[in-house]
Coordinates of C-alpha atoms and ligand atoms in Angstrom, one line a residue:
M1 CA 154.6 91.0 40.6
D2 CA 155.0 88.9 43.8
F3 CA 156.1 85.7 42.2
D4 CA 159.3 84.3 40.9
L5 CA 159.6 82.9 37.5
S6 CA 163.3 82.1 37.7
D7 CA 162.8 78.3 37.7
S8 CA 160.2 78.4 35.1
E9 CA 162.2 76.0 32.9
D10 CA 160.9 73.3 35.4
W11 CA 157.3 74.3 34.6
A12 CA 154.8 73.2 32.1
G13 CA 156.6 75.5 29.7
Q14 CA 154.9 76.9 26.6
Y15 CA 151.2 76.6 27.8
L16 CA 151.5 77.6 31.4
D17 CA 154.2 80.3 31.4
P18 CA 152.3 82.8 29.3
N19 CA 149.3 82.5 31.7
L20 CA 151.2 83.1 34.9
P21 CA 150.4 86.8 35.0
L22 CA 146.7 85.8 35.4
L23 CA 147.4 83.9 38.6
S24 CA 147.7 84.9 42.2
S25 CA 150.8 83.9 44.1
T26 CA 148.8 81.1 45.8
Q27 CA 147.7 79.8 42.4
I28 CA 151.2 79.9 41.1
K29 CA 152.3 77.8 44.1
L30 CA 149.6 75.3 43.3
A31 CA 150.7 75.3 39.6
R32 CA 154.3 74.6 40.7
M33 CA 153.1 71.8 43.0
L34 CA 151.2 70.2 40.2
V35 CA 154.1 70.4 37.8
Q36 CA 156.5 69.0 40.4
A37 CA 154.0 66.2 41.1
G38 CA 154.2 65.2 37.4
Q39 CA 150.9 66.8 36.4
A40 CA 152.2 69.1 33.6
H41 CA 149.8 67.4 31.2
L42 CA 146.9 69.2 32.9
F43 CA 148.1 72.4 31.2
T44 CA 148.5 71.0 27.7
N45 CA 146.8 73.1 25.1
W46 CA 145.9 75.9 27.6
P47 CA 145.2 78.9 25.3
K48 CA 147.0 82.2 25.5
P49 CA 145.9 84.8 28.1
G50 CA 142.7 86.4 27.1
V51 CA 141.1 83.1 26.0
R52 CA 139.0 81.2 28.6
D53 CA 140.7 83.0 31.5
A54 CA 137.6 82.5 33.7
D55 CA 137.9 78.7 33.2
K56 CA 141.6 78.9 34.1
L57 CA 140.8 80.6 37.4
R58 CA 138.0 78.1 38.1
F59 CA 140.5 75.3 37.4
F60 CA 142.7 76.7 40.2
D61 CA 139.7 77.1 42.6
Q62 CA 139.1 73.4 42.1
V63 CA 142.8 72.5 42.6
A64 CA 142.8 74.6 45.8
K65 CA 139.8 72.7 47.1
L66 CA 141.2 69.3 46.2
D67 CA 144.5 70.3 47.8
S68 CA 143.1 71.5 51.1
S69 CA 140.6 68.7 51.6
Y70 CA 143.2 65.9 51.4
P71 CA 145.6 65.3 54.3
G72 CA 149.0 66.3 53.0
G73 CA 147.5 67.9 49.9
L74 CA 147.3 66.8 46.3
A75 CA 151.1 66.1 46.1
A76 CA 150.6 63.5 48.9
Y77 CA 147.5 62.2 47.0
V78 CA 149.5 61.6 43.9
Q79 CA 152.4 60.0 45.8
N80 CA 150.0 57.6 47.7
A81 CA 148.3 56.8 44.4
R82 CA 151.6 55.8 42.7
K83 CA 152.5 53.5 45.6
L84 CA 149.1 51.8 45.8
L85 CA 148.9 51.4 42.0
A86 CA 152.3 49.8 42.0
D87 CA 151.2 47.4 44.8
S88 CA 148.0 46.7 42.9
K89 CA 149.9 46.0 39.6
A90 CA 152.3 43.6 41.5
G91 CA 149.2 41.8 43.0
K92 CA 150.4 42.5 46.5
N93 CA 148.0 41.5 49.3
P94 CA 147.6 44.3 51.8
F95 CA 147.7 41.8 54.6
S96 CA 150.7 39.8 53.4
G97 CA 153.0 38.9 56.3
Y98 CA 150.0 38.6 58.6
V99 CA 148.5 35.5 60.1
P100 CA 144.7 35.6 60.9
S101 CA 143.2 34.2 64.0
V102 CA 139.9 34.4 65.8
P103 CA 139.7 37.5 68.0
D104 CA 138.1 37.9 71.4
G105 CA 134.8 39.7 71.6
V106 CA 131.5 39.8 73.4
K107 CA 128.6 37.7 72.0
L108 CA 125.2 38.8 73.2
V109 CA 121.9 37.0 73.1
H110 CA 119.0 39.4 73.3
G111 CA 116.9 39.2 76.5
E112 CA 119.5 37.3 78.5
E113 CA 120.6 38.8 81.8
T114 CA 124.0 39.9 80.5
F115 CA 122.4 41.6 77.5
M116 CA 120.2 43.6 79.8
Q117 CA 123.1 44.6 82.1
Y118 CA 125.0 45.9 79.1
E119 CA 121.9 47.7 77.9
E120 CA 121.5 49.5 81.2
A121 CA 125.2 50.5 81.3
G122 CA 124.9 51.7 77.7
V123 CA 121.8 53.9 78.2
R124 CA 123.6 55.6 81.1
E125 CA 126.7 56.1 79.0
A126 CA 124.7 57.6 76.1
Q127 CA 124.7 61.0 77.8
H128 CA 128.5 61.0 77.4
S129 CA 128.3 60.2 73.7
A130 CA 128.2 61.8 70.3
F131 CA 126.7 60.2 67.2
V132 CA 128.1 60.4 63.7
L133 CA 126.0 59.3 60.7
V134 CA 127.8 58.8 57.4
A135 CA 125.4 59.7 54.7
G136 CA 127.4 60.8 51.7
G137 CA 127.0 57.7 49.7
L138 CA 125.4 57.7 46.2
G139 CA 123.2 54.7 46.8
E140 CA 123.7 53.5 43.3
R141 CA 122.7 50.0 44.1
L142 CA 119.3 51.1 45.5
G143 CA 118.8 53.5 42.7
Y144 CA 116.3 55.7 44.7
S145 CA 115.9 59.2 43.3
G146 CA 116.0 60.9 46.7
I147 CA 118.5 60.6 49.6
K148 CA 118.3 57.3 51.4
L149 CA 117.8 59.0 54.8
A150 CA 114.4 60.3 53.5
L151 CA 113.1 56.8 52.8
P152 CA 110.5 55.3 55.2
T153 CA 112.0 52.7 57.5
E154 CA 108.5 51.1 57.4
T155 CA 105.2 52.3 55.8
T156 CA 103.0 51.6 58.8
T157 CA 104.0 54.9 60.3
G158 CA 106.1 56.3 57.4
T159 CA 108.9 57.2 59.7
S160 CA 112.0 58.1 57.7
F161 CA 115.5 56.7 58.5
L162 CA 116.6 60.2 59.6
Q163 CA 113.6 60.7 61.8
H164 CA 114.0 57.3 63.4
Y165 CA 117.7 57.9 64.1
I166 CA 116.9 61.3 65.7
N167 CA 114.0 59.8 67.7
S168 CA 116.4 57.1 69.0
I169 CA 119.1 59.6 70.0
L170 CA 116.5 61.8 71.7
A171 CA 115.1 58.8 73.5
L172 CA 118.6 58.0 74.8
Q173 CA 118.9 61.6 75.9
D174 CA 115.5 61.6 77.6
A175 CA 116.3 58.3 79.4
N176 CA 119.1 60.2 81.2
N177 CA 117.0 63.2 82.2
G178 CA 116.0 62.8 85.8
D179 CA 112.4 63.3 86.8
Q180 CA 113.3 66.3 89.0
G181 CA 117.1 66.7 88.3
E182 CA 118.8 68.7 85.6
D183 CA 118.4 67.8 82.0
V184 CA 121.5 66.3 80.4
K185 CA 123.3 68.2 77.7
P186 CA 121.8 67.5 74.2
I187 CA 123.5 64.6 72.6
P188 CA 125.2 65.8 69.4
L189 CA 124.6 64.3 66.0
V190 CA 127.0 64.9 63.1
I191 CA 125.8 64.0 59.6
M192 CA 128.6 63.5 57.0
T193 CA 127.1 64.5 53.6
S194 CA 128.6 64.9 50.1
D195 CA 127.8 67.0 47.1
D196 CA 125.3 64.2 46.2
T197 CA 123.4 64.4 49.4
H198 CA 124.1 67.7 51.2
E199 CA 121.3 70.0 49.9
K200 CA 118.6 67.3 50.2
T201 CA 119.7 66.5 53.8
I202 CA 119.4 70.2 54.7
E203 CA 116.0 70.3 53.1
L204 CA 114.7 67.2 54.9
L205 CA 115.8 68.6 58.3
K206 CA 114.4 72.1 57.6
K207 CA 111.1 70.8 56.4
N208 CA 110.7 68.8 59.6
N209 CA 112.2 71.2 62.2
N210 CA 115.1 68.9 62.7
F211 CA 112.7 66.2 63.8
G212 CA 112.8 67.7 67.3
M213 CA 116.5 68.2 67.8
L214 CA 117.8 71.7 68.6
P215 CA 119.3 73.6 65.7
D216 CA 122.8 73.5 67.1
Q217 CA 122.5 69.8 68.1
I218 CA 123.0 68.7 64.5
V219 CA 126.1 69.6 62.5
L220 CA 126.4 68.7 58.8
L221 CA 130.0 68.1 57.6
K222 CA 130.4 67.7 53.8
Q223 CA 133.1 65.3 52.5
E224 CA 134.8 66.3 49.2
K225 CA 135.4 64.1 46.3
V226 CA 139.0 63.2 45.3
A227 CA 140.8 63.5 42.0
C228 CA 140.6 60.7 39.4
I229 CA 143.7 59.0 38.2
S230 CA 144.2 57.9 34.6
D231 CA 147.4 55.7 34.7
N232 CA 149.8 53.8 36.9
N233 CA 152.0 56.9 37.1
G234 CA 149.3 58.8 39.1
S235 CA 148.4 61.2 36.3
L236 CA 145.3 63.2 37.3
A237 CA 142.4 62.8 34.9
L238 CA 140.6 65.7 33.3
D239 CA 136.9 65.6 33.0
P240 CA 136.1 64.1 29.6
S241 CA 133.7 67.0 28.8
N242 CA 135.8 69.9 30.3
N243 CA 139.5 70.5 29.9
F244 CA 139.5 72.9 32.8
L245 CA 138.1 70.5 35.3
I246 CA 139.8 67.6 37.1
Q247 CA 137.5 64.6 37.1
T248 CA 136.5 63.6 40.7
K249 CA 134.8 60.6 42.4
P250 CA 133.8 59.8 46.0
H251 CA 136.7 58.8 48.3
G252 CA 134.5 56.6 50.6
H253 CA 133.2 56.8 54.1
G254 CA 136.7 56.7 55.6
D255 CA 136.6 60.5 55.0
V256 CA 134.6 60.8 58.2
H257 CA 137.8 60.7 60.3
N258 CA 139.4 63.6 58.4
V259 CA 136.3 65.8 58.3
L260 CA 135.7 65.2 62.1
Y261 CA 139.3 66.0 62.9
K262 CA 139.3 69.2 60.9
S263 CA 135.9 70.3 62.3
G264 CA 137.3 70.9 65.8
L265 CA 134.2 69.1 67.2
L266 CA 136.2 66.3 68.8
T267 CA 138.0 68.5 71.2
R268 CA 134.8 70.4 72.0
W269 CA 133.1 67.1 72.8
Q270 CA 136.0 66.2 75.1
Q271 CA 135.7 69.5 76.9
E272 CA 132.0 68.7 77.4
G273 CA 133.0 65.5 79.2
R274 CA 132.0 63.2 76.3
K275 CA 133.6 59.8 76.2
W276 CA 132.3 57.9 73.1
V277 CA 131.7 58.5 69.4
L278 CA 129.3 56.2 67.6
F279 CA 129.5 55.9 63.9
F280 CA 126.5 54.5 61.9
Q281 CA 125.1 54.3 58.4
D282 CA 122.1 55.6 56.5
T283 CA 119.7 52.7 56.2
N284 CA 119.8 50.3 59.1
A285 CA 116.4 50.7 61.0
L286 CA 117.4 48.0 63.5
L287 CA 120.7 49.5 64.6
F288 CA 119.4 51.3 67.7
K289 CA 118.0 48.1 69.1
G290 CA 121.7 47.0 69.6
V291 CA 123.2 50.4 70.4
P292 CA 122.5 50.4 74.2
A293 CA 124.0 47.0 74.8
A294 CA 127.0 47.6 72.5
L295 CA 127.8 51.0 74.1
G296 CA 127.6 49.2 77.5
V297 CA 130.2 46.7 76.2
S298 CA 132.5 49.6 75.2
A299 CA 132.1 51.2 78.7
L300 CA 132.4 48.1 80.8
K301 CA 135.3 46.7 78.8
D302 CA 136.9 50.1 78.3
L303 CA 137.4 49.5 74.6
D304 CA 139.1 52.0 72.3
V305 CA 137.3 50.5 69.4
N306 CA 134.2 48.3 69.4
S307 CA 132.8 47.1 66.1
L308 CA 129.2 45.9 66.0
A309 CA 129.0 42.5 64.3
V310 CA 126.6 39.7 63.5
N311 CA 127.1 36.0 63.0
R312 CA 128.2 35.3 59.4
K313 CA 128.3 32.2 57.3
A314 CA 131.7 31.2 56.0
K315 CA 132.4 33.1 52.7
E316 CA 129.3 35.2 53.1
A317 CA 129.8 38.5 51.3
I318 CA 130.4 40.7 54.4
G319 CA 133.7 41.6 55.9
G320 CA 135.0 39.3 58.7
I321 CA 136.6 40.7 61.9
A322 CA 139.9 38.9 62.5
R323 CA 143.0 39.3 64.6
L324 CA 146.0 39.6 62.3
T325 CA 149.5 38.9 63.8
H326 CA 152.5 40.1 61.8
E327 CA 155.8 38.2 61.5
N328 CA 157.3 41.0 63.6
G329 CA 154.9 40.3 66.4
S330 CA 152.6 43.3 66.0
Q331 CA 148.8 42.7 66.0
M332 CA 145.6 44.3 65.0
V333 CA 142.0 43.4 65.2
I334 CA 140.5 44.5 61.9
N335 CA 137.8 44.0 59.3
V336 CA 139.1 41.8 56.5
E337 CA 137.0 41.8 53.3
Y338 CA 135.5 38.4 52.7
N339 CA 137.3 38.0 49.4
Q340 CA 140.7 38.6 51.2
L341 CA 139.9 36.5 54.3
D342 CA 139.5 33.2 52.6
P343 CA 142.8 33.3 50.6
L344 CA 144.6 34.7 53.6
L345 CA 143.5 31.7 55.7
R346 CA 144.5 29.3 52.9
S347 CA 147.9 30.8 52.6
T348 CA 148.6 30.6 56.3
G349 CA 148.1 27.0 57.1
H350 CA 144.3 26.6 56.9
P351 CA 143.9 24.7 53.6
E352 CA 140.1 24.8 53.8
G353 CA 140.0 28.6 54.2
D354 CA 137.0 30.2 55.9
V355 CA 134.6 27.4 57.1
N356 CA 131.7 27.2 59.5
V357 CA 132.3 25.8 62.9
E358 CA 130.0 23.8 65.2
T359 CA 127.8 27.0 65.7
G360 CA 126.9 26.8 62.0
F361 CA 128.8 30.1 61.4
S362 CA 132.3 31.2 60.6
P363 CA 134.3 31.9 63.7
F364 CA 135.1 35.3 62.1
P365 CA 132.1 37.5 62.9
G366 CA 130.6 39.8 60.2
N367 CA 131.3 43.5 60.5
I368 CA 128.2 45.6 60.1
N369 CA 130.2 48.8 60.1
Q370 CA 128.6 50.5 63.1
L371 CA 131.5 51.5 65.3
I372 CA 132.0 52.9 68.8
F373 CA 135.3 54.7 69.5
K374 CA 136.6 55.9 72.8
L375 CA 136.9 59.7 72.3
S376 CA 140.2 60.3 74.2
S377 CA 142.2 57.7 72.3
Y378 CA 140.5 58.7 69.0
I379 CA 141.7 62.2 69.4
E380 CA 145.2 61.0 70.3
E381 CA 145.4 58.9 67.2
L382 CA 144.0 61.5 64.8
S383 CA 146.5 64.0 66.1
K384 CA 149.2 61.7 64.8
T385 CA 147.5 60.8 61.5
L386 CA 145.8 64.2 60.9
G387 CA 142.7 62.3 60.2
A388 CA 144.2 60.3 57.3
I389 CA 143.2 56.7 56.9
V390 CA 144.7 53.7 55.1
E391 CA 143.5 53.8 51.5
F392 CA 143.2 51.4 48.7
V393 CA 142.8 51.5 45.0
N394 CA 140.6 49.3 42.8
P395 CA 141.5 50.0 39.1
K396 CA 139.7 48.1 36.4
Y397 CA 142.6 47.1 34.1
K398 CA 142.2 46.8 30.3
D399 CA 144.2 43.6 30.1
S400 CA 146.5 41.3 32.1
S401 CA 149.5 43.6 31.5
K402 CA 147.9 46.0 34.0
T403 CA 149.3 49.0 32.2
S404 CA 146.1 50.9 31.4
F405 CA 142.7 51.2 32.9
K406 CA 139.2 50.8 31.3
S407 CA 138.2 54.1 33.0
S408 CA 139.8 56.4 35.5
T409 CA 140.2 55.3 39.1
R410 CA 140.7 57.0 42.4
L411 CA 141.9 56.3 45.9
E412 CA 139.2 55.1 48.4
C413 CA 139.0 54.6 52.1
M414 CA 136.7 52.9 54.6
M415 CA 135.9 54.1 58.1
Q416 CA 136.4 50.6 59.6
D417 CA 140.1 50.7 58.6
Y418 CA 140.7 53.2 61.4
P419 CA 142.3 50.5 63.8
R420 CA 145.0 49.7 61.2
T421 CA 147.3 52.5 62.4
L422 CA 146.5 52.0 66.1
P423 CA 149.3 50.7 68.4
T424 CA 149.2 47.0 69.4
S425 CA 148.4 48.1 73.0
A426 CA 145.0 49.6 71.8
K427 CA 141.9 47.7 73.1
V428 CA 140.1 46.7 70.0
G429 CA 137.1 44.5 70.4
F430 CA 133.7 43.7 68.9
T431 CA 130.2 42.9 70.0
V432 CA 128.2 40.2 68.2
L433 CA 124.5 40.8 68.1
E434 CA 121.8 38.7 66.6
T435 CA 121.1 39.7 63.0
W436 CA 117.4 39.8 63.5
L437 CA 117.9 42.4 66.2
A438 CA 120.5 44.7 64.8
Y439 CA 121.1 44.5 61.0
A440 CA 118.8 45.0 58.1
P441 CA 120.2 47.6 55.7
V442 CA 118.4 48.8 52.6
K443 CA 121.0 48.7 49.8
N444 CA 119.6 46.9 46.8
N445 CA 117.0 47.7 44.2
P446 CA 114.1 45.2 43.7
E447 CA 115.6 43.8 40.5
D448 CA 118.9 42.9 42.1
A449 CA 117.3 41.9 45.4
R450 CA 115.1 39.3 43.8
K451 CA 118.2 37.7 42.2
V452 CA 119.9 37.2 45.6
P453 CA 120.0 33.4 46.2
Q454 CA 117.4 32.0 48.6
G455 CA 118.7 32.0 52.2
N456 CA 120.8 35.1 51.7
P457 CA 119.5 38.5 52.8
P458 CA 118.2 40.7 49.9
H459 CA 118.9 43.9 51.8
S460 CA 116.0 45.6 50.0
A461 CA 113.3 48.1 51.0
T462 CA 111.0 45.0 51.3
S463 CA 113.3 43.0 53.6
G464 CA 114.3 46.1 55.6
E465 CA 110.6 46.9 56.4
M466 CA 109.8 43.2 57.2
A467 CA 112.8 43.1 59.5
V468 CA 111.4 45.9 61.6
Y469 CA 108.2 44.1 62.2
R470 CA 109.9 40.8 62.9
A471 CA 112.3 42.3 65.4
N472 CA 109.5 44.0 67.3
C473 CA 107.4 40.8 67.3
L474 CA 110.3 38.7 68.5
I475 CA 111.1 41.2 71.3
L476 CA 107.4 41.2 72.4
K477 CA 107.3 37.4 72.3
K478 CA 110.3 37.3 74.6
A479 CA 108.4 39.7 76.9
G480 CA 105.5 37.2 77.0
V481 CA 103.1 38.5 74.3
H482 CA 101.4 35.9 72.2
I483 CA 102.1 36.8 68.6
E484 CA 100.6 34.9 65.7
G485 CA 102.7 34.3 62.6
P486 CA 104.7 34.8 60.5
K487 CA 103.2 34.1 57.1
V488 CA 105.6 33.7 54.1
E489 CA 104.6 36.0 51.2
T490 CA 106.3 37.2 48.0
Y491 CA 106.7 40.9 47.2
N492 CA 108.8 42.2 44.3
G493 CA 109.9 38.7 43.7
Q494 CA 111.3 38.3 47.2
E495 CA 110.0 35.7 49.6
V496 CA 109.7 37.3 53.0
E497 CA 108.3 36.5 56.5
V498 CA 105.4 38.8 57.2
W499 CA 104.8 39.3 60.9
P500 CA 102.1 41.4 62.5
R501 CA 103.0 45.1 61.7
I502 CA 104.0 46.2 65.1
V503 CA 105.9 49.5 65.5
W504 CA 106.8 51.5 68.5
S505 CA 108.6 54.8 69.0
P506 CA 112.0 54.5 70.6
K507 CA 110.9 56.4 73.7
W508 CA 108.4 53.7 74.4
G509 CA 110.8 50.8 74.2
L510 CA 114.4 51.8 74.2
T511 CA 115.7 48.7 75.9
F512 CA 114.3 45.2 76.6
S513 CA 113.9 46.1 80.3
D514 CA 111.6 49.0 79.2
V515 CA 109.5 46.6 77.0
K516 CA 109.3 44.0 79.8
R517 CA 108.2 46.7 82.3
K518 CA 105.5 48.1 80.1
V519 CA 104.0 44.8 78.8
K520 CA 102.5 42.4 81.3
G521 CA 99.9 39.7 81.5
N522 CA 97.8 38.5 78.8
C523 CA 98.4 40.0 75.3
E524 CA 97.6 38.6 71.9
I525 CA 98.3 40.0 68.5
S526 CA 97.0 38.2 65.4
Q527 CA 99.1 37.9 62.2
R528 CA 97.0 40.3 60.2
S529 CA 97.2 43.0 62.8
T530 CA 98.8 46.4 63.0
L531 CA 99.8 47.9 66.3
V532 CA 101.5 51.3 66.7
I533 CA 102.6 52.5 70.2
D534 CA 103.8 56.0 70.4
G535 CA 104.3 57.5 73.9
K536 CA 106.7 57.1 76.7
D537 CA 104.2 56.2 79.4
V538 CA 102.0 53.6 77.9
S539 CA 101.8 50.3 79.8
I540 CA 99.8 47.3 78.7
D541 CA 98.4 44.6 81.0
D542 CA 95.8 42.9 78.9
L543 CA 95.4 43.6 75.2
V544 CA 94.0 41.5 72.3
V545 CA 94.3 42.9 68.8
D546 CA 92.9 41.4 65.7
G547 CA 92.9 44.3 63.2
S548 CA 94.6 47.7 63.7
L549 CA 95.2 49.7 66.8
L550 CA 97.0 53.0 67.0
L551 CA 97.9 54.1 70.5
R552 CA 99.4 57.6 71.0
A553 CA 100.0 59.4 74.3
L554 CA 101.6 62.9 74.5
V555 CA 104.2 63.7 77.1
G556 CA 102.7 63.8 80.6
S557 CA 99.9 61.3 79.8
K558 CA 100.3 58.1 81.7
V559 CA 98.2 55.5 80.1
N560 CA 97.5 52.0 81.4
I561 CA 95.7 49.5 79.2
Q562 CA 94.2 47.3 81.8
S563 CA 92.0 45.3 79.5
L564 CA 91.2 46.1 75.9
R565 CA 89.9 44.0 73.0
V566 CA 90.2 45.4 69.5
S567 CA 88.7 43.8 66.4
N568 CA 88.3 45.4 63.0
D569 CA 89.1 44.9 59.3
G570 CA 92.6 46.2 59.8
W571 CA 95.2 47.3 57.2
K572 CA 95.8 45.0 54.3
M573 CA 99.1 44.5 52.4
I574 CA 98.3 44.8 48.7
P575 CA 101.0 43.8 46.2
V576 CA 102.2 46.5 43.8
D577 CA 104.6 46.0 40.9
W578 CA 107.8 47.9 41.3
T579 CA 107.8 48.8 37.6
D580 CA 104.4 50.5 37.9
N581 CA 105.3 54.2 37.7
S582 CA 101.8 55.3 38.8
V583 CA 102.8 54.2 42.3
Q584 CA 105.0 56.4 44.4
E585 CA 108.6 55.3 44.3
E586 CA 109.0 54.9 48.1
I587 CA 106.1 52.4 48.0
R588 CA 106.8 50.5 44.8
I589 CA 110.4 49.7 45.8
R590 CA 108.9 47.5 48.6
G591 CA 106.3 45.8 46.4
F592 CA 103.2 46.4 48.5
K593 CA 101.0 49.2 49.8
L594 CA 99.0 49.3 52.9
E595 CA 95.2 49.7 52.5
R596 CA 93.3 50.9 55.5
H597 CA 90.1 48.9 55.9
G598 CA 89.5 49.5 59.6
Q599 CA 91.3 50.7 62.6
Q600 CA 90.9 52.0 66.2
S601 CA 92.9 55.1 67.3
L602 CA 93.4 56.0 70.9
F603 CA 94.9 59.4 71.4
F604 CA 95.7 60.6 74.9
D605 CA 96.5 64.3 74.9
Q606 CA 95.7 65.2 78.5
P607 CA 98.2 65.2 81.3
G608 CA 97.7 62.7 84.2
K609 CA 96.8 59.1 84.5
C610 CA 94.3 57.3 82.3
H611 CA 93.1 53.7 82.6
I612 CA 91.4 51.7 79.9
N613 CA 89.6 48.8 81.5
N614 CA 87.2 46.3 80.2
V615 CA 86.7 47.9 76.8
S616 CA 85.9 46.1 73.6
M617 CA 86.0 48.0 70.3
Ligands
LIG1 P1 127.3 52.0 51.0 O1 128.2 50.8 51.1 O2 125.9 51.7 51.3 O3 127.6 52.8 49.7 O4 127.8 53.0 52.1 P2 126.7 53.9 49.0 O5 127.7 54.7 48.2 O6 125.8 54.6 49.9 O7 125.8 53.0 48.0 P3 126.2 52.3 46.7 O8 127.5 51.5 46.9 O9 126.4 53.4 45.7 O10 125.1 51.5 46.3 C1 127.8 52.7 53.5 C2 127.5 54.0 54.2 O11 128.6 54.9 54.0 C3 128.1 56.1 53.5 C4 126.7 55.8 52.9 O12 125.9 56.9 52.8 C5 126.3 54.7 53.8 O13 125.7 55.3 55.0 N1 129.1 56.7 52.5 C6 129.5 55.9 51.5 C7 129.6 58.0 52.7 O14 129.2 58.7 53.7 N2 130.5 58.4 51.8 C8 130.9 57.7 50.8 O15 131.8 58.2 50.0 C9 130.4 56.4 50.6

């Protein structure tokens, strides 16, 4: 035998010792680590060798996995849990000793000259970037039976979130390919999945040929869950239905730093000359309308960290970005959860807490958790932290003595907490974009969304889809198109603005300059209309639509709409009840379906130039 039982008196004694001969030396080391970390209770009532031996070995497989996936291993996890649980019991504010102030950042207004300059810089910089999509969340609030990435962003084209993200990255890549010059290296996309989303994400990509990305352009990295804790002493919890299984729960999207660090991709990207890593979430169809400008801000201001933000009303339930200065002089610019920001301000000389200023918004912008990091300093920092990130614990106590929990808890971490360990010299900034342009996540089921007080965003499938149409309409309006609307209508109990259903593929209108260049002259779209533009080289001089028009041009077709009038019965939005199970889930969660009563489709599949002049249809 290659293990030493000489110190077995320190072990779990009567239950574990007889089973040691079943275990490999590695498993014995893990057993020793667990006992030393105060986890001997895990072996209580382990039967004699010969009984449930396979379960015992499976138990150690799980322990090995939990140990290797946490920076510092399970012993460090237990130690961190004890400290955080003690702080939580003592009611310690994680930011005590810090004074908040309003940080410096860039505020952009869509369409202004500065916005377009940043967009131009950002598109150029995209060829030196890598994208990381965190998509391991359960999506409990939405309650959709599939993965959120498979949901349509809007139902006019049915484009899923994943397809839309990939199309946007490919459009950024394409924008950097010279007409004659060499093509740029494919822009990488990492998708962080979890046990809850991994297989379905693979399936979605496979079924759709990666939506046009090359097979090695996309890498899936799976985050692992962490062990649950049953008391303030950091005791690991066993699964209530299985004594040989440690109960686990998700650790949060902060895992992305650890999985990226361990993957080796960061150094590979650096060797390829990449400079930026962009992190984004699973259901924000507007995000890529803000990405070029925000990436331009990172590049032109040389920021180590750039958080995308939107204006936020004081006390609105979204984290605020604040500069925190410690008594010892150190500083950080960081997301402070809204329920921590207000008390922190009150306790540091601002008796009114978080209040709106003359702009009508809080001076602390709202973090939308889309982040851009400079790759070189990111690698430097992760080599110090080994990918670990500041954690927190949120136990639900049984009573005010805070000695026991209603159910087991676990440590959690958030990707936006990355700057907390950065040196004060790091350049941490933010870019505020208008909400209508860049932020419309789909997080809530219809039942919860309809209870959101009027004036607050419901963040539902209904509001997410309407936000796509609104953003496209507002952008076209700024480009000079006459757009009728909106109309206010109610779907799934939510009052929403319904604009004409205008959708374009990212390669048609990646930036505002693109849109302005491609749409000129006299264009009018009525409120009841649908307009889909798919094709890089479609320019429009004079177009009137009252009904539905679908324009599609394949690569190589250069289409110029010189003068076109379209009138037909169009597509109608028909209310559906979200509880009506006869309707497809993806449709009923938005509360309406599109009925096609009339449409015109123009499909250009031949290479070369094509003009549409003086046509009425
Ligand atoms: P959300 O806050 O939307 O959480 O996550 P969620 O878990 O998906 O949904 P709920 O709270 O259960 O309703 C923000 C982003 O972080 C990802 C999600 O997939 C989403 O893109 N996420 C969340 C992870 O990748 N891993 C996690 O452990 C948690």
